[in-house]
Short mmCIF file of N, CA and C in Angstrom, two decimals:
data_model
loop_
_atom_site.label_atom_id
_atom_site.label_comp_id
_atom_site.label_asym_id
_atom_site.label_seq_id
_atom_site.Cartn_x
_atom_site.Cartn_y
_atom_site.Cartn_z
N UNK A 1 -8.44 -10.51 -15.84
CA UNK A 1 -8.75 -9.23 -16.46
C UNK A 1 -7.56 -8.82 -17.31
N UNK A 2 -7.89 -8.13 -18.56
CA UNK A 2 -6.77 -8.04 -19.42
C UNK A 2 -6.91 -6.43 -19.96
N UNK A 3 -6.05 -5.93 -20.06
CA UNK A 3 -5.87 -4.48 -20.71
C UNK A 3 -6.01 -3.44 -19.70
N UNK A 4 -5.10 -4.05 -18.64
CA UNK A 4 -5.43 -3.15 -17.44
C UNK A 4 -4.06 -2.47 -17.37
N UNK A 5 -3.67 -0.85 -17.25
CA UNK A 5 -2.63 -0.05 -17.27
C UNK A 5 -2.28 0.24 -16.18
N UNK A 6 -1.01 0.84 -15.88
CA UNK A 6 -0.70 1.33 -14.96
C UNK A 6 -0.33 2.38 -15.74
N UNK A 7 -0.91 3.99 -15.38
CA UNK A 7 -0.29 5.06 -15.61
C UNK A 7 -0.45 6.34 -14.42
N UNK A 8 0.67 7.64 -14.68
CA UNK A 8 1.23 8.34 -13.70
C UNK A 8 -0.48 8.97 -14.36
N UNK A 9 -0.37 9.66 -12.65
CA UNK A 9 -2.04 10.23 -12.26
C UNK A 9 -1.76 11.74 -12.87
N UNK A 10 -2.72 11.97 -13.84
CA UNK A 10 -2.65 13.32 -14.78
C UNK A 10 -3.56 14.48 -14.21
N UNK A 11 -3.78 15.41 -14.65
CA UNK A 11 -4.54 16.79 -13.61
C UNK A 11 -5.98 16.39 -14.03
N UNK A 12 -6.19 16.13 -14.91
CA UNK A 12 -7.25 15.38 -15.66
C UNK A 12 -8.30 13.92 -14.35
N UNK A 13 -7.23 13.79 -14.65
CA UNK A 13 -7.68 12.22 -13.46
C UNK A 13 -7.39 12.94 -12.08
N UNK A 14 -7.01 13.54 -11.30
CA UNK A 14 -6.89 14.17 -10.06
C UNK A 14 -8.05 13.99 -9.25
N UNK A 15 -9.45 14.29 -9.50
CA UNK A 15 -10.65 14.76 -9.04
C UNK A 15 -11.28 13.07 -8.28
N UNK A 16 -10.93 12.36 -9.38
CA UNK A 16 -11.90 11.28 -9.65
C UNK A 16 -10.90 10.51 -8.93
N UNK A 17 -9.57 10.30 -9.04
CA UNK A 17 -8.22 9.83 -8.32
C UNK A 17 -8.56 10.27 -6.56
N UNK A 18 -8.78 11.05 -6.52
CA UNK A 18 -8.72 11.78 -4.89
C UNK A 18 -10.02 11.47 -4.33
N UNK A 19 -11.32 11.39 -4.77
CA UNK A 19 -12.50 11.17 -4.47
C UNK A 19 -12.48 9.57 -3.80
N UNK A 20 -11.37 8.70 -4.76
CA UNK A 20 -11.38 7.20 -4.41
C UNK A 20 -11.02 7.04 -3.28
N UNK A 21 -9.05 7.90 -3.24
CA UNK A 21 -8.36 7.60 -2.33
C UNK A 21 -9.06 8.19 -1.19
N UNK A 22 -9.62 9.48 -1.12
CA UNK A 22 -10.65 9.76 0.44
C UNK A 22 -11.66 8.73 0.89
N UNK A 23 -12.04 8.07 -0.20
CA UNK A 23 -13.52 6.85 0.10
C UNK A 23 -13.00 5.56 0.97
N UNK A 24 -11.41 5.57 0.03
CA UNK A 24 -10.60 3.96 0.65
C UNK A 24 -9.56 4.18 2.07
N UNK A 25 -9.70 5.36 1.94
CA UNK A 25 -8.80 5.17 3.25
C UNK A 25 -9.28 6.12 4.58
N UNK A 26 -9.03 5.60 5.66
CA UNK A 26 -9.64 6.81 6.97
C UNK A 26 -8.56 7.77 6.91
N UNK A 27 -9.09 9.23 7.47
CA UNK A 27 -8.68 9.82 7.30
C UNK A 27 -7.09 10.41 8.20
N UNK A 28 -7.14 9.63 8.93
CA UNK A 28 -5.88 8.86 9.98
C UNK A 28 -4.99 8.12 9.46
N UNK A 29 -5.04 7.50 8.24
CA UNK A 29 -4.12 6.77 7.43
C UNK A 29 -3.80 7.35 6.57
N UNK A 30 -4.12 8.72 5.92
CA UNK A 30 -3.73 8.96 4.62
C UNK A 30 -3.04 10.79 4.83
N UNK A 31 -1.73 10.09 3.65
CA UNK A 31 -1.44 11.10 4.13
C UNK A 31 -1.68 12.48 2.66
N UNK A 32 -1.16 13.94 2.80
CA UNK A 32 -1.86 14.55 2.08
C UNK A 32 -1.72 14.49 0.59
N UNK A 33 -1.81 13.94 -0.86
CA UNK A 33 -1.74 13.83 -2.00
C UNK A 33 -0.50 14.89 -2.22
N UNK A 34 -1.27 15.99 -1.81
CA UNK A 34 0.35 17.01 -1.92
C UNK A 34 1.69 16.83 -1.66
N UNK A 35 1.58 16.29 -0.39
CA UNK A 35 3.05 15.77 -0.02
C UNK A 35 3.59 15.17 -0.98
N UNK A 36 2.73 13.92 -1.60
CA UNK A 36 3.33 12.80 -2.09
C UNK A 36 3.60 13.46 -3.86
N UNK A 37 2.91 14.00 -4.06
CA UNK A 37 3.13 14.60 -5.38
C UNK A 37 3.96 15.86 -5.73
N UNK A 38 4.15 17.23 -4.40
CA UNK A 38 5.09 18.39 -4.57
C UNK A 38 5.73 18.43 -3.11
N UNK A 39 5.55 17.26 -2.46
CA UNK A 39 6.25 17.80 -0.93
C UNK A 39 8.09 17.36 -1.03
N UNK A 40 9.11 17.36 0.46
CA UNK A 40 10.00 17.43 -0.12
C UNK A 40 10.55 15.77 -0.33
N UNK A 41 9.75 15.04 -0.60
CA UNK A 41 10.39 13.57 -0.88
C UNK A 41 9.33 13.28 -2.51
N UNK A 42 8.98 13.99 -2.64
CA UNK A 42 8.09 13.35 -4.02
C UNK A 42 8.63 12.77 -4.69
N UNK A 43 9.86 12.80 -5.09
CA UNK A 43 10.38 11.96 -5.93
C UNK A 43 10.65 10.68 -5.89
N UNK A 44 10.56 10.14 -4.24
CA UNK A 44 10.45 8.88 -3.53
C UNK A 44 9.00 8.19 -4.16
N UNK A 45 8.24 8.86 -4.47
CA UNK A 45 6.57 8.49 -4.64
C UNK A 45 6.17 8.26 -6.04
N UNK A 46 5.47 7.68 -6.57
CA UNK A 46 5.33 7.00 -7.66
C UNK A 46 3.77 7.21 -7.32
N UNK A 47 2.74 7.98 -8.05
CA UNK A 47 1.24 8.28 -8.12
C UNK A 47 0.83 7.64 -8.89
N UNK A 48 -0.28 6.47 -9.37
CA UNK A 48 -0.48 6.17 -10.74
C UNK A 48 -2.05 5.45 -10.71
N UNK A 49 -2.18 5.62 -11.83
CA UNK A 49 -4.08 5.41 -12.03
C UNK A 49 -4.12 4.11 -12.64
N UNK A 50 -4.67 3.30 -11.81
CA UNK A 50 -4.90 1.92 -12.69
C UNK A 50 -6.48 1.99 -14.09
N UNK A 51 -5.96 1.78 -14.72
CA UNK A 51 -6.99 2.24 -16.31
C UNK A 51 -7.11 0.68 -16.98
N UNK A 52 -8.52 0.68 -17.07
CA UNK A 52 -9.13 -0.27 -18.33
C UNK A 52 -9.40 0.64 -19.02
N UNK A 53 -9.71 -0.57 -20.51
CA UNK A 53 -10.51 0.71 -21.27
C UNK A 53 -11.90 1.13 -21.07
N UNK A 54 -12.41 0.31 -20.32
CA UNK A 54 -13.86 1.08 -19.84
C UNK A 54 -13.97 2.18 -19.21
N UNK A 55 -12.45 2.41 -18.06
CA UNK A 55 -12.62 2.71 -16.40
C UNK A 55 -11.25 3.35 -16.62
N UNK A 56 -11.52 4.88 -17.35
CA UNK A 56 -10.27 5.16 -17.15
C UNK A 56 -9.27 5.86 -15.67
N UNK A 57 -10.43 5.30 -14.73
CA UNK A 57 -9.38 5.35 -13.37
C UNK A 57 -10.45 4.40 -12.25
N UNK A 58 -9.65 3.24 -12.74
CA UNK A 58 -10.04 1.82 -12.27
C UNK A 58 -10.01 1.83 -10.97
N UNK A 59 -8.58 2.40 -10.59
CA UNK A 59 -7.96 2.24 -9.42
C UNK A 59 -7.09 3.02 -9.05
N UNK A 60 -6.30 2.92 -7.95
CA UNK A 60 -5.27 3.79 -7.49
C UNK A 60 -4.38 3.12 -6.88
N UNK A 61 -2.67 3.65 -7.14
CA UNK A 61 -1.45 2.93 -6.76
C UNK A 61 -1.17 3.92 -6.20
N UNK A 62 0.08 4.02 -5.01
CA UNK A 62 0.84 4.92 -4.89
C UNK A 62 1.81 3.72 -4.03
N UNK A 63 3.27 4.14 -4.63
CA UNK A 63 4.62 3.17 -4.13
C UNK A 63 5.36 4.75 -3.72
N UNK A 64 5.73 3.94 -2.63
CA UNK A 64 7.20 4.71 -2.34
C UNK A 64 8.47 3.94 -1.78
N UNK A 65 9.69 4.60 -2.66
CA UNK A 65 10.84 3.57 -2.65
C UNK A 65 12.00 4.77 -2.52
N UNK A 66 12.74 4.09 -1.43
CA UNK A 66 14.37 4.24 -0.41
C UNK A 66 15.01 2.98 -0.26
N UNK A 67 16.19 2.94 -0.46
CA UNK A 67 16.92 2.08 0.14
C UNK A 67 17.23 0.68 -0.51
N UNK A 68 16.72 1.01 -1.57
CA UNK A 68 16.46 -0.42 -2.08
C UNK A 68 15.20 -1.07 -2.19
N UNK A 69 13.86 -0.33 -1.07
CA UNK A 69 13.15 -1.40 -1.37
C UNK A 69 12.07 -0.07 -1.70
N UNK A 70 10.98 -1.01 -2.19
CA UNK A 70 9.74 -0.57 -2.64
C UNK A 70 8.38 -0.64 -2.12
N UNK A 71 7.88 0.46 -1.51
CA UNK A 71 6.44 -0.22 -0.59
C UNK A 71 5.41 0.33 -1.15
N UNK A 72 4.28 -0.64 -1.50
CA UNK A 72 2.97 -0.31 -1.47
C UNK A 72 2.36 0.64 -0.46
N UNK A 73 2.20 2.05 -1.02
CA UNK A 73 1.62 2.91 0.31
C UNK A 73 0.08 2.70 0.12
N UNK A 74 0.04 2.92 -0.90
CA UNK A 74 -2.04 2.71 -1.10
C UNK A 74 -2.12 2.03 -2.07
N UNK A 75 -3.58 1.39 -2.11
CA UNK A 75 -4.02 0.37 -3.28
C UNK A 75 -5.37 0.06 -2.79
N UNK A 76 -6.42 0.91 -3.98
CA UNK A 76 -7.72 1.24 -3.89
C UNK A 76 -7.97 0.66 -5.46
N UNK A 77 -9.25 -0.56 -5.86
CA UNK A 77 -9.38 -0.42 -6.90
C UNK A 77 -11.52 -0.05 -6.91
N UNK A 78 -11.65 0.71 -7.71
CA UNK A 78 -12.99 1.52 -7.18
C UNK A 78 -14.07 0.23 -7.16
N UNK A 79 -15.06 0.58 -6.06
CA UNK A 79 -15.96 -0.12 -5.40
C UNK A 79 -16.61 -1.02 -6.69
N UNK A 80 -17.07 -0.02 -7.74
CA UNK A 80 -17.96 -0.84 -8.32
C UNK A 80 -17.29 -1.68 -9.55
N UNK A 81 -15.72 -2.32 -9.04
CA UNK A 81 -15.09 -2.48 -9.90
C UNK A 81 -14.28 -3.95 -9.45
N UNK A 82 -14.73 -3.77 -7.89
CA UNK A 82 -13.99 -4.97 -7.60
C UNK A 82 -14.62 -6.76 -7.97
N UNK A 83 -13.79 -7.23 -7.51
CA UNK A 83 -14.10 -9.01 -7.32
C UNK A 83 -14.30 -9.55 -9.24
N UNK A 84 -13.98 -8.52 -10.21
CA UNK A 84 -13.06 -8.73 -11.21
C UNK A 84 -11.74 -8.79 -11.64
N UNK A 85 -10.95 -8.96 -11.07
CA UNK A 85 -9.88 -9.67 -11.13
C UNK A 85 -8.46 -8.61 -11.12
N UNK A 86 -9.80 -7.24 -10.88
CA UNK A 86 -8.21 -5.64 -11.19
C UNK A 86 -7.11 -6.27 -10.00
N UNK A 87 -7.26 -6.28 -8.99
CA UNK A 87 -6.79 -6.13 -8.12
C UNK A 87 -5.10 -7.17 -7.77
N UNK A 88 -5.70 -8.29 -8.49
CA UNK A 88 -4.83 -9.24 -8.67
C UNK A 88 -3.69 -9.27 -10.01
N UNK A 89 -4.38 -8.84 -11.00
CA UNK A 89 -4.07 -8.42 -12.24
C UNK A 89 -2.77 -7.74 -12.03
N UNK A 90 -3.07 -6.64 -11.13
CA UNK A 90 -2.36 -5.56 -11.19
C UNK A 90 -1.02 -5.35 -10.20
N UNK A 91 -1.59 -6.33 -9.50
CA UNK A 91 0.03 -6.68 -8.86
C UNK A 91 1.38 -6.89 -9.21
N UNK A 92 1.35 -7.88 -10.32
CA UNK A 92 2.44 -8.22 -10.85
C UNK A 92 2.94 -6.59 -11.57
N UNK A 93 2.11 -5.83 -12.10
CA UNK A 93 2.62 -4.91 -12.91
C UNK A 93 3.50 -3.66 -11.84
N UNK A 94 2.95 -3.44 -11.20
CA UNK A 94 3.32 -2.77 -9.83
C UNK A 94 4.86 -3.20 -9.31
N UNK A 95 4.88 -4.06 -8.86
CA UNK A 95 5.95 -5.28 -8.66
C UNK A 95 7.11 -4.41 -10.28
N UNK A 96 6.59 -5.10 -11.29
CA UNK A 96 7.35 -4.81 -12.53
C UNK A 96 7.83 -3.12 -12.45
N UNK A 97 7.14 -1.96 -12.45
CA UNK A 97 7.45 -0.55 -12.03
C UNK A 97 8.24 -0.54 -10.75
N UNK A 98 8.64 -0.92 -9.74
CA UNK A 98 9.29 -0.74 -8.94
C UNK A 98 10.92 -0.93 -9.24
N UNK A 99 11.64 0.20 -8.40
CA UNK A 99 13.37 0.10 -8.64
C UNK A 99 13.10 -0.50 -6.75
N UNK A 100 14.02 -1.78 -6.59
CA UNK A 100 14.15 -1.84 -5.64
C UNK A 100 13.17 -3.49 -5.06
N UNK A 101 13.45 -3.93 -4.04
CA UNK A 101 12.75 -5.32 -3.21
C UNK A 101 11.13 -4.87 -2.80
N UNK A 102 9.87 -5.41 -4.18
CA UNK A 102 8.73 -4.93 -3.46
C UNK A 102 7.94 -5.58 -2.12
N UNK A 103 7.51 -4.58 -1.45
CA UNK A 103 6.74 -4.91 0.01
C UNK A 103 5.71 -4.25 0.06
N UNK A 104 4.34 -4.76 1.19
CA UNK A 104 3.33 -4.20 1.17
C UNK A 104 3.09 -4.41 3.22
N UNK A 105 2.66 -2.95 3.73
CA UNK A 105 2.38 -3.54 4.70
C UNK A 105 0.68 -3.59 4.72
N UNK A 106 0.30 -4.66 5.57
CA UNK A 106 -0.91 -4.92 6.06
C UNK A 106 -1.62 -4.67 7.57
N UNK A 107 -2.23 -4.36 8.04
CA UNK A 107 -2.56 -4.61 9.57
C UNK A 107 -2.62 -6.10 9.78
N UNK A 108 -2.02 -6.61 11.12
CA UNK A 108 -2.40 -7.82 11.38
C UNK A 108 -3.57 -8.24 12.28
N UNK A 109 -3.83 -9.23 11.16
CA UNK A 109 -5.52 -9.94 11.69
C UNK A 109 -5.55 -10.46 13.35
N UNK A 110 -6.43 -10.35 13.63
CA UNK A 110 -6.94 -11.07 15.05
C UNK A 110 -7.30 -12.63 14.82
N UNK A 111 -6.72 -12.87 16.02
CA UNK A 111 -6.47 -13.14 17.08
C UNK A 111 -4.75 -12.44 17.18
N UNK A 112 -3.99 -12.28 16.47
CA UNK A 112 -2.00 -12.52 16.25
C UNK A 112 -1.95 -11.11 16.48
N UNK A 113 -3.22 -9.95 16.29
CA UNK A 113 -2.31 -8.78 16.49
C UNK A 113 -2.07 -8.08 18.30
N UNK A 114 -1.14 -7.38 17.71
CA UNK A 114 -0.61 -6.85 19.39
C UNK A 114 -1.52 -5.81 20.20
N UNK A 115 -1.72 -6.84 21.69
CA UNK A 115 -2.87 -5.62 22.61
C UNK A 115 -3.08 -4.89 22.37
N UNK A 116 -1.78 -3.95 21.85
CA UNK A 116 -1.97 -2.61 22.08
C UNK A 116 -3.13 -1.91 20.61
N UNK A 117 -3.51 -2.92 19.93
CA UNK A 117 -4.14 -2.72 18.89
C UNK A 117 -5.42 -3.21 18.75
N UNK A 118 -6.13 -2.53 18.73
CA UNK A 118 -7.79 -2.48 19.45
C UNK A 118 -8.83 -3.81 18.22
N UNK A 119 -7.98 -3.96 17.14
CA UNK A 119 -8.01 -4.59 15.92
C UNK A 119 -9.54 -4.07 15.38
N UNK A 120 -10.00 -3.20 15.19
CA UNK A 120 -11.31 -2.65 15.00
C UNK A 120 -11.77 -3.32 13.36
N UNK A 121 -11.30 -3.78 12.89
CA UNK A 121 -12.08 -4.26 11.55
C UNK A 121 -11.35 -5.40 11.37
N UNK A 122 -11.78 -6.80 12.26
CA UNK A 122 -11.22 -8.10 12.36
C UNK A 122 -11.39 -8.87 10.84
N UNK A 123 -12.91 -8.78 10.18
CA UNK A 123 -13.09 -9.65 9.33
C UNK A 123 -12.04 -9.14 7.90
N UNK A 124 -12.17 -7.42 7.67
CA UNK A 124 -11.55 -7.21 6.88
C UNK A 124 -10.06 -6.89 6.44
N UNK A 125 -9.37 -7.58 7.67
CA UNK A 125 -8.27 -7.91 8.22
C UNK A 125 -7.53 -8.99 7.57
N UNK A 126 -8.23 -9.88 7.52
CA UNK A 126 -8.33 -11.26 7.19
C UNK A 126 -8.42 -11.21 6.21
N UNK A 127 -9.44 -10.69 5.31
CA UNK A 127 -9.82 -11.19 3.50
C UNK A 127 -8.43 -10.10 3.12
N UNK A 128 -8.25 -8.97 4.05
CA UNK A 128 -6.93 -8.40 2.90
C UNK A 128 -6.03 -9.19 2.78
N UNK A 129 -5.37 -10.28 4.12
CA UNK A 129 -3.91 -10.86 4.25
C UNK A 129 -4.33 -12.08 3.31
N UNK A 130 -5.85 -12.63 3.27
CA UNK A 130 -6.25 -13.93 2.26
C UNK A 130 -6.20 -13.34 0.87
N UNK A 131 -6.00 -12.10 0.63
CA UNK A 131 -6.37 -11.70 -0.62
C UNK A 131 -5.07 -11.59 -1.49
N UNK A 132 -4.01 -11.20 -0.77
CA UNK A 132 -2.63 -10.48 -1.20
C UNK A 132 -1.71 -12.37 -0.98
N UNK A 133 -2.30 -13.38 0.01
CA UNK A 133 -1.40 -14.63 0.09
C UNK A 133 -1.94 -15.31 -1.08
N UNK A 134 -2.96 -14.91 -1.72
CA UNK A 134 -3.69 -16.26 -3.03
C UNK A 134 -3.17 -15.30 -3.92
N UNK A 135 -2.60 -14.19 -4.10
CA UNK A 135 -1.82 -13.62 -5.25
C UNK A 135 -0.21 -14.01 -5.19
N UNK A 136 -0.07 -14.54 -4.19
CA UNK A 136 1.16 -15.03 -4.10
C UNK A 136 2.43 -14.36 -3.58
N UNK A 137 1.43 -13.38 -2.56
CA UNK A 137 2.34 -12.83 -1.78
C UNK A 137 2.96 -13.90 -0.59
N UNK A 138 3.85 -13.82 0.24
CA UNK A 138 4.78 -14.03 1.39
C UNK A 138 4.76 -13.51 2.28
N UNK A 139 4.62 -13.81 3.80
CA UNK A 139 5.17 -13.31 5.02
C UNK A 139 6.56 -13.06 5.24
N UNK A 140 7.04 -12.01 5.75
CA UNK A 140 8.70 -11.25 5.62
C UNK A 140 8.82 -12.17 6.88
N UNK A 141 7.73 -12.24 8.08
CA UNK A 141 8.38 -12.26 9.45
C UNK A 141 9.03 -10.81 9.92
N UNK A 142 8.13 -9.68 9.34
CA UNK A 142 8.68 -8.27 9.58
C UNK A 142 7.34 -7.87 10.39
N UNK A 143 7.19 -7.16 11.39
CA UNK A 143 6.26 -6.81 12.38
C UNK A 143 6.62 -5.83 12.78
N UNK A 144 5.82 -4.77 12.82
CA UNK A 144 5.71 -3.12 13.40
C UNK A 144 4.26 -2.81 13.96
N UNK A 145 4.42 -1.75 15.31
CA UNK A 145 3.34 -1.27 15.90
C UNK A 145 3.86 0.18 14.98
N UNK A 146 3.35 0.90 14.54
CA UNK A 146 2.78 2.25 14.08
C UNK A 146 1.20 2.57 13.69
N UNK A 147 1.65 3.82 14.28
CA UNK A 147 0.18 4.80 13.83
C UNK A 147 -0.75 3.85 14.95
N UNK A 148 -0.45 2.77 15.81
CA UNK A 148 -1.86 2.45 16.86
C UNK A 148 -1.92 0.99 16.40
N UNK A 149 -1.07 0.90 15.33
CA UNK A 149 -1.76 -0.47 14.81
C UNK A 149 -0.37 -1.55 14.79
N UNK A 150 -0.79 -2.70 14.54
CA UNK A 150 -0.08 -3.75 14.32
C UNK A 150 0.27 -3.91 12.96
N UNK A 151 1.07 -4.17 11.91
CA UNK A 151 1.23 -4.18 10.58
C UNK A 151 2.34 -5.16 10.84
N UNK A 152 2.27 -5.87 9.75
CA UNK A 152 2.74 -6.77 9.17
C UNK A 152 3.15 -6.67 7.45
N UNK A 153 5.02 -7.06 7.71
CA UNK A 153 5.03 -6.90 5.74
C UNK A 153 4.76 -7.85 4.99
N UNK A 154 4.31 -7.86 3.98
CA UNK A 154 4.34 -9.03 2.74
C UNK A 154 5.11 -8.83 1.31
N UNK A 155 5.63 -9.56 0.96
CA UNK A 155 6.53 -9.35 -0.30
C UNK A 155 6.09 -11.00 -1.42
N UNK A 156 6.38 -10.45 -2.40
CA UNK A 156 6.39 -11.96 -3.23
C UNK A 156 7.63 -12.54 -2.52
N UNK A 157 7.85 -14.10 -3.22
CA UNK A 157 9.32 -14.80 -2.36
C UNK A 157 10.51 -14.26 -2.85
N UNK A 158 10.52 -13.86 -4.19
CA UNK A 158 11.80 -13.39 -4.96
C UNK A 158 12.10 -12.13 -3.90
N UNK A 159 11.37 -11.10 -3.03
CA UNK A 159 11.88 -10.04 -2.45
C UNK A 159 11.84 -10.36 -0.59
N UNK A 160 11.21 -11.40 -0.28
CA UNK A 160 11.14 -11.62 0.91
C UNK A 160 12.11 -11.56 1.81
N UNK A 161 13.04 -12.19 1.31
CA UNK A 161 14.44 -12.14 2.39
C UNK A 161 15.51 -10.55 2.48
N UNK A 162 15.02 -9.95 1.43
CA UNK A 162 15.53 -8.11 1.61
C UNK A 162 14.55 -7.55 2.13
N UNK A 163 13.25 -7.59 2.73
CA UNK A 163 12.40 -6.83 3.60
C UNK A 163 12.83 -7.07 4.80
N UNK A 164 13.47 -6.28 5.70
CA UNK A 164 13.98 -6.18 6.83
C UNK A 164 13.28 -4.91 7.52
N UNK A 165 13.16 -5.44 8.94
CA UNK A 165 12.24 -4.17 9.61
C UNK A 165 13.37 -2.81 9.33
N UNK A 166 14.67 -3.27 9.73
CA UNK A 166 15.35 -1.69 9.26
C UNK A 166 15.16 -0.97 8.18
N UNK A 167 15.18 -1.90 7.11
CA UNK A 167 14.92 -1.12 5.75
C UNK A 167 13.51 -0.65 6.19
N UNK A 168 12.55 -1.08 6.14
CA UNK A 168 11.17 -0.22 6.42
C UNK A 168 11.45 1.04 7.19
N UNK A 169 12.07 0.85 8.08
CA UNK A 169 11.91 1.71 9.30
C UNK A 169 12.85 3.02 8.68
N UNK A 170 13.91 2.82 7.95
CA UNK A 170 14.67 3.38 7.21
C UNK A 170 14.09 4.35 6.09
N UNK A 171 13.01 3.35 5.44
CA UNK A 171 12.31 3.91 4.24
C UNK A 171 11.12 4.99 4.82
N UNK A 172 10.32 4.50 6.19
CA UNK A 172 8.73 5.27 6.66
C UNK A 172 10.10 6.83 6.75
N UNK A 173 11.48 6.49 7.77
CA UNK A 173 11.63 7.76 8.48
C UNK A 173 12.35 8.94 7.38
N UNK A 174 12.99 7.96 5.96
CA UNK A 174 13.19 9.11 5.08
C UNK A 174 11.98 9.73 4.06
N UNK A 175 10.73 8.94 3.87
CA UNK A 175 10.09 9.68 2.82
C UNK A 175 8.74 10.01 3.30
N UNK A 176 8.48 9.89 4.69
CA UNK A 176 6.97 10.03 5.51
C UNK A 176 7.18 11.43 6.22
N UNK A 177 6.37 12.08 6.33
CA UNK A 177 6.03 12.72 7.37
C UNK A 177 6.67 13.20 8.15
N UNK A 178 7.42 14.08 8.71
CA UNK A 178 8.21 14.18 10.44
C UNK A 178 7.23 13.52 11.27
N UNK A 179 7.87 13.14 12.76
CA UNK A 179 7.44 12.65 13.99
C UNK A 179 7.28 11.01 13.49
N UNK A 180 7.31 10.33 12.31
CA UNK A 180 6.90 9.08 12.71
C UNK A 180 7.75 8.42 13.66
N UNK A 181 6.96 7.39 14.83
CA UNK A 181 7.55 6.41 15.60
C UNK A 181 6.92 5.20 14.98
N UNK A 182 8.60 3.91 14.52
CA UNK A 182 8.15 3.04 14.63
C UNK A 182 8.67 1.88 15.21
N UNK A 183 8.57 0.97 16.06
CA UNK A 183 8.22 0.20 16.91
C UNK A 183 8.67 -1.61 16.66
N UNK A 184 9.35 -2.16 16.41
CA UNK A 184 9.73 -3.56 15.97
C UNK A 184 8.64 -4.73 17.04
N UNK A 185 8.05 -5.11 16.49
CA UNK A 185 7.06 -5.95 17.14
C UNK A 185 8.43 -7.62 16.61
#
């Protein structure tokens, strides 16, 4: 897919931006748009609308970066848009916008994830970690229980060896939320 943008999410695009991110994520994983756009770390957060010229809000990014490194917090590209090639496309560009070592965490698939994680959506577990390794992502060997779940980081190889569970753990406890616990699996 070609002529695909990455741009910062405008008041314009807000409606249609927020409608996605409520569709793609439970409501247990996400945290409030506000935060990330006027709360007191926004400036850690990077909002941005993935745009063709058909689809001028293809998709949705949001990175947040401390410490050096850079994490994929969300990445929604809209339903009737996928298994054309946005998704892959748009990685590298993402990657390219980041100051800092990019990372993405994933839940880990079943059978590998930890008891304590009920793994409630096994198959789509799997096509995410098959989806993000045929783009040429990497396993860190970085493992965390948060929020209930098992997660696992992935980085391309050029950033793999600077994803360290501290830096994560470093990055969730300066630009997330109060109360997060997280957990070194």
């Amino acid at each position: 897919m070609t002529n695909i943008k990455l741009m910062p999410l405008t008041e314009h695009d807000l409606s249609t931006y927020t409608a996605l991110y409520e569709a793609s994520f439970p409501a247990s994983e996400r945290k409030e748009l506000d935060y990330m756009l006027k709360g007191p770390h926004a400036s850690a957060y990077d909002v941005l609308v993935i745009s063709t010229p058909d689809h001028p809000v293809a998709g949705m990014v949001i990175t947040v970066t401390h410490g050096g490194l850079c994490m994929l917090d969300y990445f929604a590209v809209s339903p009737d848009l996928r298994g054309r090639g946005i998704g892959r496309a748009v990685l590298p560009l993402i990657r390219g916008r980041c100051e800092g070592h990019f990372f993405l965490e994933i839940e880990t698939p079943a059978p590998y994830c930890d008891p304590r994680d009920a793994c409630p959506n096994p198959e789509q577990r799997v096509r995410r970690k098959a989806f993000y390794l045929s783009a040429g992502m990497v396993e860190t060997g970085v493992r965390a229980f948060i929020y209930g779940n098992d997660m696992e980081l992935l980085a391309f190889p050029e950033d793999a060896e600077a994803v360290t569970f501290e830096g994560y753990d470093a990055l969730l406890k300066a630009t997330f939320p109060a109360g997060m616990e997280v957990e070194r699996i």
